[in-house]
Amino acid sequence: MSTVTTMKSPDLGHEFVKPQEVARLIPGLTVKKLAEWRYERRGPDYYKFGRVILYDVEELKSWIDASAMSSGDGHAR
């Protein structure tokens, strides 16, 4: 099992992961798809520092929770 490398910002209280880590965490998601979503302004929120793209772990969890679908009616919860 692979481990996820997170970068903690001690002063700001954020824990970040790179797009490669996000793609490893979510089956079927690719780094390319994340880039497409950023271009289309969809998908999880992200931070951009120069050329560095980072995702906040807590915001990513919230996005995943909000993406849950109900099996009964096919609509998001």
PDB file of C-alpha atoms in Angstrom, residues 1-59:
ATOM      1  CA  MET A   1       0.000   0.000   0.000  1.00  0.00           C
ATOM      2  CA  SER A   2       1.422   3.379  -0.978  1.00  0.00           C
ATOM      3  CA  THR A   3       1.631   6.233   1.460  1.00  0.00           C
ATOM      4  CA  VAL A   4       0.420   9.760   0.842  1.00  0.00           C
ATOM      5  CA  THR A   5       2.906  12.554   1.305  1.00  0.00           C
ATOM      6  CA  THR A   6       1.362  15.609   2.893  1.00  0.00           C
ATOM      7  CA  MET A   7       2.953  18.978   3.454  1.00  0.00           C
ATOM      8  CA  LYS A   8       1.919  20.663   6.680  1.00  0.00           C
ATOM      9  CA  SER A   9       2.079  24.416   7.053  1.00  0.00           C
ATOM     10  CA  PRO A  10       2.688  24.811  10.789  1.00  0.00           C
ATOM     11  CA  ASP A  11       1.906  28.508  10.904  1.00  0.00           C
ATOM     12  CA  LEU A  12      -1.260  28.381   8.807  1.00  0.00           C
ATOM     13  CA  GLY A  13      -2.676  25.058   9.997  1.00  0.00           C
ATOM     14  CA  HIS A  14      -3.174  23.658   6.497  1.00  0.00           C
ATOM     15  CA  GLU A  15      -2.207  20.202   5.309  1.00  0.00           C
ATOM     16  CA  PHE A  16      -1.616  20.056   1.555  1.00  0.00           C
ATOM     17  CA  VAL A  17      -1.264  17.330  -1.064  1.00  0.00           C
ATOM     18  CA  LYS A  18      -0.079  17.560  -4.659  1.00  0.00           C
ATOM     19  CA  PRO A  19      -2.308  16.598  -7.614  1.00  0.00           C
ATOM     20  CA  GLN A  20      -0.435  13.281  -7.932  1.00  0.00           C
ATOM     21  CA  GLU A  21      -1.432  12.413  -4.356  1.00  0.00           C
ATOM     22  CA  VAL A  22      -5.074  13.368  -5.000  1.00  0.00           C
ATOM     23  CA  ALA A  23      -5.119  11.101  -8.058  1.00  0.00           C
ATOM     24  CA  ARG A  24      -3.713   8.243  -5.962  1.00  0.00           C
ATOM     25  CA  LEU A  25      -6.342   8.754  -3.261  1.00  0.00           C
ATOM     26  CA  ILE A  26      -9.372   8.696  -5.558  1.00  0.00           C
ATOM     27  CA  PRO A  27      -9.666   5.604  -7.791  1.00  0.00           C
ATOM     28  CA  GLY A  28     -10.133   6.458 -11.466  1.00  0.00           C
ATOM     29  CA  LEU A  29      -9.069  10.081 -11.088  1.00  0.00           C
ATOM     30  CA  THR A  30      -5.991  11.196 -13.019  1.00  0.00           C
ATOM     31  CA  VAL A  31      -3.652  14.151 -12.771  1.00  0.00           C
ATOM     32  CA  LYS A  32      -4.780  15.095 -16.279  1.00  0.00           C
ATOM     33  CA  LYS A  33      -8.451  15.114 -15.234  1.00  0.00           C
ATOM     34  CA  LEU A  34      -7.611  17.350 -12.253  1.00  0.00           C
ATOM     35  CA  ALA A  35      -5.829  19.748 -14.643  1.00  0.00           C
ATOM     36  CA  GLU A  36      -8.880  19.750 -16.937  1.00  0.00           C
ATOM     37  CA  TRP A  37     -11.143  20.495 -13.981  1.00  0.00           C
ATOM     38  CA  ARG A  38      -8.908  23.378 -12.891  1.00  0.00           C
ATOM     39  CA  TYR A  39      -9.033  24.793 -16.425  1.00  0.00           C
ATOM     40  CA  GLU A  40     -12.843  24.409 -16.452  1.00  0.00           C
ATOM     41  CA  ARG A  41     -13.078  25.819 -12.903  1.00  0.00           C
ATOM     42  CA  ARG A  42     -14.719  22.684 -11.500  1.00  0.00           C
ATOM     43  CA  GLY A  43     -13.623  19.931  -9.169  1.00  0.00           C
ATOM     44  CA  PRO A  44     -12.074  20.441  -5.750  1.00  0.00           C
ATOM     45  CA  ASP A  45     -10.744  23.825  -4.669  1.00  0.00           C
ATOM     46  CA  TYR A  46      -6.986  24.208  -4.944  1.00  0.00           C
ATOM     47  CA  TYR A  47      -4.197  26.648  -4.170  1.00  0.00           C
ATOM     48  CA  LYS A  48      -1.670  27.882  -6.695  1.00  0.00           C
ATOM     49  CA  PHE A  49       1.702  29.229  -5.616  1.00  0.00           C
ATOM     50  CA  GLY A  50       3.530  30.162  -8.797  1.00  0.00           C
ATOM     51  CA  ARG A  51       3.533  26.885 -10.757  1.00  0.00           C
ATOM     52  CA  VAL A  52       2.866  24.738  -7.698  1.00  0.00           C
ATOM     53  CA  ILE A  53      -0.673  23.355  -7.349  1.00  0.00           C
ATOM     54  CA  LEU A  54      -1.737  22.121  -3.918  1.00  0.00           C
ATOM     55  CA  TYR A  55      -4.985  20.804  -2.466  1.00  0.00           C
ATOM     56  CA  ASP A  56      -5.939  21.341   1.180  1.00  0.00           C
ATOM     57  CA  VAL A  57      -6.733  17.940   2.711  1.00  0.00           C
ATOM     58  CA  GLU A  58      -9.727  19.192   4.726  1.00  0.00           C
ATOM     59  CA  GLU A  59     -11.222  20.977   1.715  1.00  0.00           C
TER      60      GLU A  59
END
